[in-house]
CSV table of C-alpha atoms in Angstrom, one decimal:
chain,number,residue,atom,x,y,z
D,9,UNK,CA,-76.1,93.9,-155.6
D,10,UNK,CA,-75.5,97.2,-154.0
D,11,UNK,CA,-77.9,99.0,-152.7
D,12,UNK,CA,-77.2,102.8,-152.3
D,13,UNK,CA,-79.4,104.9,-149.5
D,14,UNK,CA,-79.2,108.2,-151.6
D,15,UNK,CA,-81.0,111.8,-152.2
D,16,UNK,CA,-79.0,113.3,-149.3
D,17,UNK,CA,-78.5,115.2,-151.9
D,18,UNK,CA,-79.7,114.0,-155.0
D,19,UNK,CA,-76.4,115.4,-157.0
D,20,UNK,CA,-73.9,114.2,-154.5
D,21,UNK,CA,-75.9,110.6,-155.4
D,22,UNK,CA,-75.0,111.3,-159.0
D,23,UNK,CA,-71.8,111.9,-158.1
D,24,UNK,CA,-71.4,108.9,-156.2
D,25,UNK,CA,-72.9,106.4,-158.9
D,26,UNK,CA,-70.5,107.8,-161.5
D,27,UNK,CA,-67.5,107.4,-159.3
D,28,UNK,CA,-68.7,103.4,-159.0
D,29,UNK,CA,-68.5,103.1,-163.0
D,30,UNK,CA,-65.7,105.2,-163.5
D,31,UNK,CA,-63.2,103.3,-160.8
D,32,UNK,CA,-65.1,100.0,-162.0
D,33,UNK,CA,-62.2,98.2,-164.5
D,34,UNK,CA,-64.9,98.1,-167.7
D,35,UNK,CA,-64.6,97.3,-171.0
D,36,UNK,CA,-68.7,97.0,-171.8
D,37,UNK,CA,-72.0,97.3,-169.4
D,38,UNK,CA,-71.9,93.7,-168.0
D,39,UNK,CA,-68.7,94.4,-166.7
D,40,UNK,CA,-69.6,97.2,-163.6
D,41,UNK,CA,-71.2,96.4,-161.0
D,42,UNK,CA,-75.4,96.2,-160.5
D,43,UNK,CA,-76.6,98.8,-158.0
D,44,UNK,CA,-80.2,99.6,-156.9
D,45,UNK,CA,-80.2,103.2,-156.2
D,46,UNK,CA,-83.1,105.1,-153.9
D,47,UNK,CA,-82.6,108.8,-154.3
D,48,UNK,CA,-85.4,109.4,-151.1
D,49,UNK,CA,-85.0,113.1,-151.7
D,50,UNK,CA,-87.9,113.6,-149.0
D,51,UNK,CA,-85.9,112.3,-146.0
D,52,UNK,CA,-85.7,115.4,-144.2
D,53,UNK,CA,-83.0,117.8,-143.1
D,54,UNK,CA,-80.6,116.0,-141.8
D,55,UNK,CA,-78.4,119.2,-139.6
D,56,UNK,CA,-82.4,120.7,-139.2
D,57,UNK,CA,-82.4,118.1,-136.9
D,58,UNK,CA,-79.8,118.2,-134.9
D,59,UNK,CA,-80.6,121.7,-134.6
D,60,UNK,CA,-83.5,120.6,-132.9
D,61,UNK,CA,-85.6,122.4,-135.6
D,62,UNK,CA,-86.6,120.0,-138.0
D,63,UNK,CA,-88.2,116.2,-138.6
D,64,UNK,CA,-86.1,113.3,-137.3
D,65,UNK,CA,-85.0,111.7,-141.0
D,66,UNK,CA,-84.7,108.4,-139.0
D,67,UNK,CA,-88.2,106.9,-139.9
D,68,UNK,CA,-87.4,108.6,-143.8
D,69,UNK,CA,-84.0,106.6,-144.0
D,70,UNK,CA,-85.2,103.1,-142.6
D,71,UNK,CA,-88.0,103.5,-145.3
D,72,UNK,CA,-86.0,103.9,-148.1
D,73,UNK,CA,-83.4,100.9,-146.5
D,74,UNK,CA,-86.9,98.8,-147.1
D,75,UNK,CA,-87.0,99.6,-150.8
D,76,UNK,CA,-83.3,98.8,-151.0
D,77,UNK,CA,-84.0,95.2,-149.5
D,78,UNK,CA,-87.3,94.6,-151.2
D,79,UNK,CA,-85.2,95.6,-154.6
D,80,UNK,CA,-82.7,92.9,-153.7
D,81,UNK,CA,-79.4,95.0,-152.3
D,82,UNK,CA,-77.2,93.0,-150.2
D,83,UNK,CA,-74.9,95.5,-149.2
D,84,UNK,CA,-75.4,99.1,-148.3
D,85,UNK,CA,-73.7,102.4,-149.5
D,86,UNK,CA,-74.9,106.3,-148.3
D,87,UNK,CA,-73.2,108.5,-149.9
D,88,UNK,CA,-74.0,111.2,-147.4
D,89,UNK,CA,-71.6,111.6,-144.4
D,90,UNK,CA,-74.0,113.4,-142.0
D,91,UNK,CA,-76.2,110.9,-142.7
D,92,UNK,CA,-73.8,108.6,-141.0
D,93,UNK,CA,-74.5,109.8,-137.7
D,94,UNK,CA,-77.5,107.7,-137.9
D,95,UNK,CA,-75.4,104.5,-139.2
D,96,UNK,CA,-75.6,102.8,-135.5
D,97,UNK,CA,-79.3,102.9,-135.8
D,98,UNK,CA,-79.8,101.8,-139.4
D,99,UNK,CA,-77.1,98.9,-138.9
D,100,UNK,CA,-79.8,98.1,-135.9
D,101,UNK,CA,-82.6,97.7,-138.5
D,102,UNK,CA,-81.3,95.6,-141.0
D,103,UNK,CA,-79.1,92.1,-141.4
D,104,UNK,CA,-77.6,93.8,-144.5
D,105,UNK,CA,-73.8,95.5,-144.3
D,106,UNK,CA,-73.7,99.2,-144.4
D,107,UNK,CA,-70.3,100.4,-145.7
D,108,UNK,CA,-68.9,103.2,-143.2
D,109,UNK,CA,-68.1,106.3,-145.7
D,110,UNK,CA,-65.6,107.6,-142.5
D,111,UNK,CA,-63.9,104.2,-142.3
D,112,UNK,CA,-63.4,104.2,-145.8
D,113,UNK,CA,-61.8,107.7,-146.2
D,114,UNK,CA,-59.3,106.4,-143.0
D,115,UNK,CA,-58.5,103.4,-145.0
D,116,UNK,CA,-57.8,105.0,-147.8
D,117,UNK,CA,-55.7,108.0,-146.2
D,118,UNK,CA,-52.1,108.2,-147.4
D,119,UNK,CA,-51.3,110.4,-143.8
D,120,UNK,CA,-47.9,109.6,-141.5
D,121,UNK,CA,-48.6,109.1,-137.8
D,122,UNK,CA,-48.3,113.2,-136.6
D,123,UNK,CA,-49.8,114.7,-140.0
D,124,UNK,CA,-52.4,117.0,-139.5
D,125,UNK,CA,-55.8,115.8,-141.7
D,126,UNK,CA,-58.4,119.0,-142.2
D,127,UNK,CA,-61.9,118.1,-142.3
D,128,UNK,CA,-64.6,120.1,-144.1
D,129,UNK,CA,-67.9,118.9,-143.4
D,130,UNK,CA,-71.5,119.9,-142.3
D,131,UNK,CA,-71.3,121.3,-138.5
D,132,UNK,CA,-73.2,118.3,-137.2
D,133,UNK,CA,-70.6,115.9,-139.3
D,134,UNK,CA,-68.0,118.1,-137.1
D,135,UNK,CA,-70.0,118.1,-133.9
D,136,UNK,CA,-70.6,114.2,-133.9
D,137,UNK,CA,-67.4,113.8,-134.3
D,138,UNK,CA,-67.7,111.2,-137.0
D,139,UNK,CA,-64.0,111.5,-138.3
D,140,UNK,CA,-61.5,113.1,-135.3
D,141,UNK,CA,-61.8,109.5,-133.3
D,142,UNK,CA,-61.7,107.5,-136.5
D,143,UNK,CA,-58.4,109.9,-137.5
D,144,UNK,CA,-57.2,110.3,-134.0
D,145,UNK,CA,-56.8,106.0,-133.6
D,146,UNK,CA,-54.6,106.6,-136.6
D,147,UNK,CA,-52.1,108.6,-134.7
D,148,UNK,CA,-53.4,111.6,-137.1
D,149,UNK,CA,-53.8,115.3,-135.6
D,150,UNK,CA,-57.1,116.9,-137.3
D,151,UNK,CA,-58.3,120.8,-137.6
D,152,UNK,CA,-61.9,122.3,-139.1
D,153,UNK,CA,-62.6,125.7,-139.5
D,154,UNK,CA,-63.1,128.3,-137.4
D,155,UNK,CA,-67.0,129.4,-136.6
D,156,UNK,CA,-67.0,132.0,-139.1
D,157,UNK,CA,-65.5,129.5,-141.8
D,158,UNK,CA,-67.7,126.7,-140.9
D,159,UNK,CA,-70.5,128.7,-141.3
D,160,UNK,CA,-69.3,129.8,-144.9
D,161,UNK,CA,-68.9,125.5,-145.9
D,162,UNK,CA,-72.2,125.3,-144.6
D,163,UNK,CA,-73.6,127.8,-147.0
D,164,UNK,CA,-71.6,126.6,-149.6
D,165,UNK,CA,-72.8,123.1,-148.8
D,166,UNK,CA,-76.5,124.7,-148.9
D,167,UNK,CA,-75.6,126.6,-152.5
D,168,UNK,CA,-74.8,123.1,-153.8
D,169,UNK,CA,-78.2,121.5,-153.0
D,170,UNK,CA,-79.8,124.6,-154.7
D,171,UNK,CA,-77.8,123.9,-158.6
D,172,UNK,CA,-75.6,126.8,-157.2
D,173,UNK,CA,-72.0,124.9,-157.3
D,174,UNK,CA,-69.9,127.3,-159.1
D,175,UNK,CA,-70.3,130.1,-156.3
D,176,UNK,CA,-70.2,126.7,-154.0
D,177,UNK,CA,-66.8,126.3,-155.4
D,178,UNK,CA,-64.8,129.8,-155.0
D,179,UNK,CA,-65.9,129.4,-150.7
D,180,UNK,CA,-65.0,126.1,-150.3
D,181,UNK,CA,-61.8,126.2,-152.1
D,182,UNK,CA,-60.5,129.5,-149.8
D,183,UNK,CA,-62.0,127.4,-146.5
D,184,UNK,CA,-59.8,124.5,-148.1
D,185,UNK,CA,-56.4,126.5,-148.6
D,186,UNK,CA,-57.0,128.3,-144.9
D,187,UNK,CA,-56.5,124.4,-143.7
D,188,UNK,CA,-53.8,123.9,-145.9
D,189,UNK,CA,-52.2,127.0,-144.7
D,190,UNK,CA,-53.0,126.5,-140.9
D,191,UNK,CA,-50.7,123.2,-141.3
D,192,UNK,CA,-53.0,120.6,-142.9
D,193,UNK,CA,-51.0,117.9,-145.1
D,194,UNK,CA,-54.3,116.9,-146.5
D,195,UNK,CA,-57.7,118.1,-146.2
D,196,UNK,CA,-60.8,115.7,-146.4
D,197,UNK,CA,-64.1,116.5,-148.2
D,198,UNK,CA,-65.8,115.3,-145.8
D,199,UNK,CA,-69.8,116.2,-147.3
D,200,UNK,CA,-70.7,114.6,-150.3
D,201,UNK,CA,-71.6,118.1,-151.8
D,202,UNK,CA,-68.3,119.6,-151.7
D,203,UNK,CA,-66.2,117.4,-154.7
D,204,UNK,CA,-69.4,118.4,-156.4
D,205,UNK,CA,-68.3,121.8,-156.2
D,206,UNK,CA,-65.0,121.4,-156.1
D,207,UNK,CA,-64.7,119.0,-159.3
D,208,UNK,CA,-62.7,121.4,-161.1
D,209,UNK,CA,-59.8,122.2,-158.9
D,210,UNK,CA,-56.1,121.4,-160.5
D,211,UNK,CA,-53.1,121.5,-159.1
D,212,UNK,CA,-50.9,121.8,-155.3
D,213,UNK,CA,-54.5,122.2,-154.2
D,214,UNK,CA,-55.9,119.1,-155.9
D,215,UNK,CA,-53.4,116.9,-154.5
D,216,UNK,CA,-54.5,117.6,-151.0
D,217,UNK,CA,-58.2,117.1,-151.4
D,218,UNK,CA,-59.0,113.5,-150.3
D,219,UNK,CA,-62.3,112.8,-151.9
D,220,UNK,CA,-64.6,111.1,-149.6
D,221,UNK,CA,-67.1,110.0,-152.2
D,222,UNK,CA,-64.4,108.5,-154.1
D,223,UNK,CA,-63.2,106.4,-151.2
D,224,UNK,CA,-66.8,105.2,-150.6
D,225,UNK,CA,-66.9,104.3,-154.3
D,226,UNK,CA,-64.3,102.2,-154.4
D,227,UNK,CA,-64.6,100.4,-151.1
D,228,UNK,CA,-67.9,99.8,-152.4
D,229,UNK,CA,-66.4,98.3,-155.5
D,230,UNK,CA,-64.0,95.9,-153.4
D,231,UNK,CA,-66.8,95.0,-151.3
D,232,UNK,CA,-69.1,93.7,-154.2
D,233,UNK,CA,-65.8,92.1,-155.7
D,234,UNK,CA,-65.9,89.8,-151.9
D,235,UNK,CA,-68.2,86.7,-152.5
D,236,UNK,CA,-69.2,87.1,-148.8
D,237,UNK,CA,-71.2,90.8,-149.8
D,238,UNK,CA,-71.4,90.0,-153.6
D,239,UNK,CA,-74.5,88.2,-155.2
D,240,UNK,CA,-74.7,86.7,-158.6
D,241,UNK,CA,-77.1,88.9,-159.9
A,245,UNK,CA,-91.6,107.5,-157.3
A,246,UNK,CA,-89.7,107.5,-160.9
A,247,UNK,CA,-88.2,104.4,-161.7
A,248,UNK,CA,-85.7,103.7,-164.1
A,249,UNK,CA,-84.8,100.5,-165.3
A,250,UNK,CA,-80.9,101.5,-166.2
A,251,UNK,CA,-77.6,99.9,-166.3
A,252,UNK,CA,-77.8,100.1,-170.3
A,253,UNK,CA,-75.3,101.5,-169.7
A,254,UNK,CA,-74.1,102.2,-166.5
A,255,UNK,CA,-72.9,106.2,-167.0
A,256,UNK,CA,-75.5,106.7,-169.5
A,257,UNK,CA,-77.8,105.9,-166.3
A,258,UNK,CA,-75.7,108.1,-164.7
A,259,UNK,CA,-76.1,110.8,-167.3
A,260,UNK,CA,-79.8,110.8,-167.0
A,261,UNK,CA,-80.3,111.2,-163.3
A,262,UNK,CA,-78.0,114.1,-163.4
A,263,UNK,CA,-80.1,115.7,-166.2
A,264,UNK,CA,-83.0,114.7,-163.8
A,265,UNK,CA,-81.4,116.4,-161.1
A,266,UNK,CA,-80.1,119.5,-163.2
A,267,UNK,CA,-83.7,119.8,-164.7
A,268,UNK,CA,-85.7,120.2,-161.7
A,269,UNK,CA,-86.8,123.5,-160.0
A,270,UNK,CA,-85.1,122.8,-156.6
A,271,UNK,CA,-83.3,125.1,-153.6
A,272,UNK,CA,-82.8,122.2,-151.8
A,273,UNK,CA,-82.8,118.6,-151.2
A,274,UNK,CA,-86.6,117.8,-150.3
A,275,UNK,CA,-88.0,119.6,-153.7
A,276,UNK,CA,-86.1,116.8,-156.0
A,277,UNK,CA,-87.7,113.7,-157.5
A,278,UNK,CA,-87.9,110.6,-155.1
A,279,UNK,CA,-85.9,108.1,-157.8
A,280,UNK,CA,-85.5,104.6,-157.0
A,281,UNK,CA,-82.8,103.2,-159.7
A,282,UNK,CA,-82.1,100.1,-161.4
A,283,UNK,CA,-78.9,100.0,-162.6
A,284,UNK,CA,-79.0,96.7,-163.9
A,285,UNK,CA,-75.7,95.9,-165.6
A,286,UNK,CA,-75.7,92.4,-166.2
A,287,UNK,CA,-78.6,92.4,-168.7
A,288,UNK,CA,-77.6,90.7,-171.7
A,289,UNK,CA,-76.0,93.0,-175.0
A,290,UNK,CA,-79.4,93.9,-176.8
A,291,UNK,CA,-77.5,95.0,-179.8
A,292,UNK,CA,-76.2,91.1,-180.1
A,293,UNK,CA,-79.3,89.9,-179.1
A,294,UNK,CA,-80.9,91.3,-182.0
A,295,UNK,CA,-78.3,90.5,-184.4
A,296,UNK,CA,-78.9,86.7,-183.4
A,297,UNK,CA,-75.4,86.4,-181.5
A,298,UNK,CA,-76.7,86.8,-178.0
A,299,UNK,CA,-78.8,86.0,-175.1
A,300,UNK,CA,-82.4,87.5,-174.9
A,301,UNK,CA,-82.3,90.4,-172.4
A,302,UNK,CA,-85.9,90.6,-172.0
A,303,UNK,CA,-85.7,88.4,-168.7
A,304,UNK,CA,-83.2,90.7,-167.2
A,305,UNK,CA,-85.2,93.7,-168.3
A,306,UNK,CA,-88.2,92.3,-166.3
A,307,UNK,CA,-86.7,91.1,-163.1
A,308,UNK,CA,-84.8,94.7,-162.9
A,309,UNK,CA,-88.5,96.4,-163.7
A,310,UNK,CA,-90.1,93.7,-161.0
A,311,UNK,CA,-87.3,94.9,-158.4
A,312,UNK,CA,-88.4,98.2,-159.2
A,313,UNK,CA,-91.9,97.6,-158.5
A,314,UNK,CA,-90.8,96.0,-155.2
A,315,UNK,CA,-89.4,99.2,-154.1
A,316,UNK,CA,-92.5,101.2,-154.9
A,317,UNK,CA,-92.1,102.8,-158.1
A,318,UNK,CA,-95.1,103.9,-159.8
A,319,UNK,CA,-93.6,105.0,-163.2
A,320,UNK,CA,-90.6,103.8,-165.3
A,321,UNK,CA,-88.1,105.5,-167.5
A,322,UNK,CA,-85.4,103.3,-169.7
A,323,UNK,CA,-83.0,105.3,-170.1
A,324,UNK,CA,-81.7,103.5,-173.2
A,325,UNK,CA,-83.0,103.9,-177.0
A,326,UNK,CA,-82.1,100.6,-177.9
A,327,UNK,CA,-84.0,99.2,-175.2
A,328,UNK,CA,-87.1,100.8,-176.3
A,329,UNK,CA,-87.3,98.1,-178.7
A,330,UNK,CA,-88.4,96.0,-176.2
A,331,UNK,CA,-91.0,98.8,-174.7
A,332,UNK,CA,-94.0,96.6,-176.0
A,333,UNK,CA,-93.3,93.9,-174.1
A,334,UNK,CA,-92.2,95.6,-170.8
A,335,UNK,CA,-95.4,97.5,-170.6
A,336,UNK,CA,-97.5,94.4,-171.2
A,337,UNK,CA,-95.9,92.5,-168.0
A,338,UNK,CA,-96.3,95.8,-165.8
A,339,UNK,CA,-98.8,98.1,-164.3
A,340,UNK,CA,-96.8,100.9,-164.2
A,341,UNK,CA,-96.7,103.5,-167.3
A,342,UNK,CA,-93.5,102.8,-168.8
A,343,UNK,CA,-92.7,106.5,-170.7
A,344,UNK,CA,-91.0,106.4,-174.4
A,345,UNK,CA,-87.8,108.1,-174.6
A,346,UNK,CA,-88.5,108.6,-178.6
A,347,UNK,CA,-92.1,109.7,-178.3
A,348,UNK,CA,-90.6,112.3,-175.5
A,349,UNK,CA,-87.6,113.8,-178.3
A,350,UNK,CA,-90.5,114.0,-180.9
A,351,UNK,CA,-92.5,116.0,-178.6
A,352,UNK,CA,-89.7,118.0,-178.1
A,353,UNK,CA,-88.1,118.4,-181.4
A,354,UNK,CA,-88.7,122.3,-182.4
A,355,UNK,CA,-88.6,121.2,-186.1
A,356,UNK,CA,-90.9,122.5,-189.1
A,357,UNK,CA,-93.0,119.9,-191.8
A,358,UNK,CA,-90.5,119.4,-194.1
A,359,UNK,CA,-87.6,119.1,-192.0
A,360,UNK,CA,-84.9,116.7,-192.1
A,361,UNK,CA,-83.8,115.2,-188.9
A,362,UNK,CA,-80.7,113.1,-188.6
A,363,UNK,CA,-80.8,110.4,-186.2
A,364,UNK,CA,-77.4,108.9,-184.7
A,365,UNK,CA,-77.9,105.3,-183.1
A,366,UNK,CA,-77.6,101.7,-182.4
A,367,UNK,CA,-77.6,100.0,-186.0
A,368,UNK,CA,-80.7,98.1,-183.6
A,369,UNK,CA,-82.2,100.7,-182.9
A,370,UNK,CA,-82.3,102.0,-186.6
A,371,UNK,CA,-83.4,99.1,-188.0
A,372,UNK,CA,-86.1,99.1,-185.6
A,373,UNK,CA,-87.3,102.1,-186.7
A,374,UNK,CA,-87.2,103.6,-183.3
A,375,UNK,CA,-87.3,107.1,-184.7
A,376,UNK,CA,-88.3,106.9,-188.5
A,377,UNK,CA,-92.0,106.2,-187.7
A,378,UNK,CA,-92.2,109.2,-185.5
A,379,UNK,CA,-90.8,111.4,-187.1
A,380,UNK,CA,-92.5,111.2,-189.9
A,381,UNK,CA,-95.9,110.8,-188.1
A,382,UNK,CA,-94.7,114.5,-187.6
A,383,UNK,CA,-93.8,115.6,-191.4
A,384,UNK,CA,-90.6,115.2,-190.8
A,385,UNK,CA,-88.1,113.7,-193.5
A,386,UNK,CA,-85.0,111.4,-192.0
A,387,UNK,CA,-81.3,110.5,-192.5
A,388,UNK,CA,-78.5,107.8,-190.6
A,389,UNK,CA,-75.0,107.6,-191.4
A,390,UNK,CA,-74.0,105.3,-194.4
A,391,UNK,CA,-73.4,102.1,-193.5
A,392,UNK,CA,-69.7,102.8,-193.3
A,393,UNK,CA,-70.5,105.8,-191.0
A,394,UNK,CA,-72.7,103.4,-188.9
A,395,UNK,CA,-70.6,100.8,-188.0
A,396,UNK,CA,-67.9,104.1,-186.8
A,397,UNK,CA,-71.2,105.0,-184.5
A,398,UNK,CA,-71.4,101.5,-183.1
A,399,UNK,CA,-67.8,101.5,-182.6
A,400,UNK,CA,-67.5,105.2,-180.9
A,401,UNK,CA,-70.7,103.5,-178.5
A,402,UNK,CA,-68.8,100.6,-177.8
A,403,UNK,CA,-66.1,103.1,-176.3
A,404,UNK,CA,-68.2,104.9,-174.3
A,405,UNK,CA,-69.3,101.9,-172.8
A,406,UNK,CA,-65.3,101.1,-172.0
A,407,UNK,CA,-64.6,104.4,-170.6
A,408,UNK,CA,-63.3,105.7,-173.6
A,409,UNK,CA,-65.7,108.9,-174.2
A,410,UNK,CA,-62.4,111.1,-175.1
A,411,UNK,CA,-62.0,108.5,-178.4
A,412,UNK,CA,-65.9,108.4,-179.0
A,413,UNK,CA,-66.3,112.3,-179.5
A,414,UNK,CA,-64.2,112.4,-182.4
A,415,UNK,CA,-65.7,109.6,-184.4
A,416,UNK,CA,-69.4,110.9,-183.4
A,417,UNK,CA,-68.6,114.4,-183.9
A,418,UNK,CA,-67.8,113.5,-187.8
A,419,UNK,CA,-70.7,111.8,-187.9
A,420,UNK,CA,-73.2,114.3,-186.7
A,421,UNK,CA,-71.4,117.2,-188.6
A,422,UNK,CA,-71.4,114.6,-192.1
A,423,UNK,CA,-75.3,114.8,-191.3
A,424,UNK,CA,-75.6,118.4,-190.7
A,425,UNK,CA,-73.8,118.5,-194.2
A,426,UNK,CA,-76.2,116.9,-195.7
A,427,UNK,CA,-79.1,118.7,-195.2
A,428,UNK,CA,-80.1,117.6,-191.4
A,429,UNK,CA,-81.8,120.6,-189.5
A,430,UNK,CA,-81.5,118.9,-186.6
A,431,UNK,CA,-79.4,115.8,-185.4
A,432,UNK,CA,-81.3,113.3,-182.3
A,433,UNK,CA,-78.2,111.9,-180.2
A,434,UNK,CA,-80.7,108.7,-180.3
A,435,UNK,CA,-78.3,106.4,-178.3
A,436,UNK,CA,-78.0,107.4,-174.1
A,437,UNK,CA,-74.2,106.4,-174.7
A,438,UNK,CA,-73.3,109.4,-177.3
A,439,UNK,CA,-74.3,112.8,-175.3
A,440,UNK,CA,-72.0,111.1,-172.4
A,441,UNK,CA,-69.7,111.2,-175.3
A,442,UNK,CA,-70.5,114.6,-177.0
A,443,UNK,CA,-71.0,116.6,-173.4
A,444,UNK,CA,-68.2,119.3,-174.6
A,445,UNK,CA,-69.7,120.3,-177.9
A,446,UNK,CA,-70.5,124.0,-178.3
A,447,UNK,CA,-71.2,126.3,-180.8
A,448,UNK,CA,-73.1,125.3,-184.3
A,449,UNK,CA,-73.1,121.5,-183.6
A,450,UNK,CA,-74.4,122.1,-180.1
A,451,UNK,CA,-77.5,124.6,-181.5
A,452,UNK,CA,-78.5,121.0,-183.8
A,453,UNK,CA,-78.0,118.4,-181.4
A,454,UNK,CA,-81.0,117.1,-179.7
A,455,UNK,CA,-80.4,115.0,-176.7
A,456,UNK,CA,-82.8,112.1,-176.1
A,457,UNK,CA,-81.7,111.5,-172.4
A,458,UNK,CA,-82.5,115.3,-171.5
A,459,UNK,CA,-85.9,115.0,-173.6
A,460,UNK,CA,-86.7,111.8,-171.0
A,461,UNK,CA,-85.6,113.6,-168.3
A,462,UNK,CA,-88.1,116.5,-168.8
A,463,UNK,CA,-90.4,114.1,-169.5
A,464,UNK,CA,-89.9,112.1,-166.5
A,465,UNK,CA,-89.9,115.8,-164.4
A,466,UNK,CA,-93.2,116.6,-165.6
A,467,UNK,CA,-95.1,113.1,-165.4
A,468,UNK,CA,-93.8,113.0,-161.7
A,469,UNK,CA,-95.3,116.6,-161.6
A,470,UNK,CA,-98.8,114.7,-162.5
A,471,UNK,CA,-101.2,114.1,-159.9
A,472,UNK,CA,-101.6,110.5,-162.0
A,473,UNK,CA,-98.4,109.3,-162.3
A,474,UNK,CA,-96.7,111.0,-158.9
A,475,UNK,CA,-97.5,109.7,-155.5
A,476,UNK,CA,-96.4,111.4,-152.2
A,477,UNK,CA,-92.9,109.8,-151.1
């Protein structure tokens, strides 16, 4: 059963759970996949602290990993890519398989050896560096924003968390075609909040977008088809 | 925490944590809802259960709700009508307040004494009397589809659960508008499949429909609000 380490935020969860049932080959409820869900809104900030100015989520996250266990998960999803900077230390604290949302999107990535992949994502996403190495063993070049646009997808990332995704939207979709136009043959969404906004795009833009929720989902999907991870329940 | 005992189905699970989500006062992550999800999709058809063609599903209903308990809920929604008819016997094999997605629309319902409410759902869950009792514990007069329109219902369900929402509007459109034409005030989407289904409606039809996995929602919202029911994860 997959367990999914959510909340982080609780709309990018929704999104995530409805990307497993839509890429899950279905004709009636018995065919997707079971999933125990913890939506642990309360873990806290996650870029707060690595600012150094908020609660470590650590203690937050292993909590809800024990609800996922005692619920009977035997894989792990977290649809969250900041979170992932802590993915080392969760791995630590439990015999159960965390999917890697980063390793996914690189497995997934239709690039050449010598494209350029843009990556909008939180600044600590950016700053830990949780994609360039992963796209840079690929032979891939990578680009973010500049500080002025990073700070504009973090406030659209913020706007997002509040119900504000339509004025979300029109940001990260200029920060998205900047990357494009600075080179970029594809540009990952690389926060779970940003397809949220960014739902509605159509298009030469749309094409570009790789959806890191999406890749999560479905190597989430193969995973629980594997009868190493899968369980009969 | 809120737990929901879902997978009945899977997007109509979905569905209701986003209306959840969409429903609470929040600016950011931390003021949402700790959730903690069972999406149980392997519990057994209760709609061929009940017509004698299919395994019980109340085991599978109470291991999902005993996983649930494991991870620390301390009240359930079922965010599925037909379901309900099992509600009874849930509650009696658990602690935990198990809310009732039709006493929560019939709180809801902004209808008059005298009223005529149409209620589209599972041929179970009219047979049942889900709704009938209710509503007219409240004054209020009721109407279902004829049989013929009925069975259309159950099919249009049957393709939401396939992924086939698209299909499913049209038939349940006619069917909610045939009841509006007949004298319904008000029309209860009484099945968590059909406002999956019935998400683009505007105008006229939109002002009568009453969605019964937004009513749980709310409900859900403010029993989590309670100092009874909530608890401080």
């Amino acid at each position: 059963m997959l367990g999914v380490l959510g909340g982080m935020g609780p709309m990018a969860t929704v999104d995530f759970m409805a990307k497993v049932v839509r890429n899950t080959p279905a004709c009636r409820d018995q065919d997707h996949i079971p999933m125990v869900v913890c939506s642990a809104a309360n873990i806290p900030d996650r870029n707060a602290a690595l600012r150094g100015e908020g609660a470590d989520p650590l203690p937050a996250m292993a909590e809800a990993l024990r609800r996922l266990e005692a619920a009977g998960a035997t894989c792990i999803a977290i649809p969250c890519n900041t979170a992932h900077l802590w993915h080392a230390a969760l791995q630590a604290g439990t015999p159960l398989p965390i999917l890697h949302i980063a390793e996914a999107v690189t497995d997934a990535l239709a690039a050449r050896p010598g494209d350029t992949v843009g990556v909008l994502a939180t600044t600590s996403t950016v700053t830990g560096g949780l994609y360039q190495e992963r796209l840079a063993r690929r032979g891939l070049s990578w680009r973010v924003p500049d500080p002025a646009g990073q700070a504009e997808v973090m406030q659209a990332i913020r706007l997002v968390k509040a119900g504000r995704a339509p004025e979300a939207a029109a940001i990260l979709r200029g920060q998205a075609e900047a990357l494009v136009a600075a080179g970029c043959h594809a540009v990952v969404m690389a926060c779970t909040e940003i397809p949220v906004a960014l739902a509605a795009v159509e298009g030469d833009l749309r094409a570009r977008l790789v959806d890191a929720t999406e890749a999560l989902a479905r190597a989430c999907i193969q995973a629980c088809a594997s009868p190493t991870l899968a369980d009969a329940a």
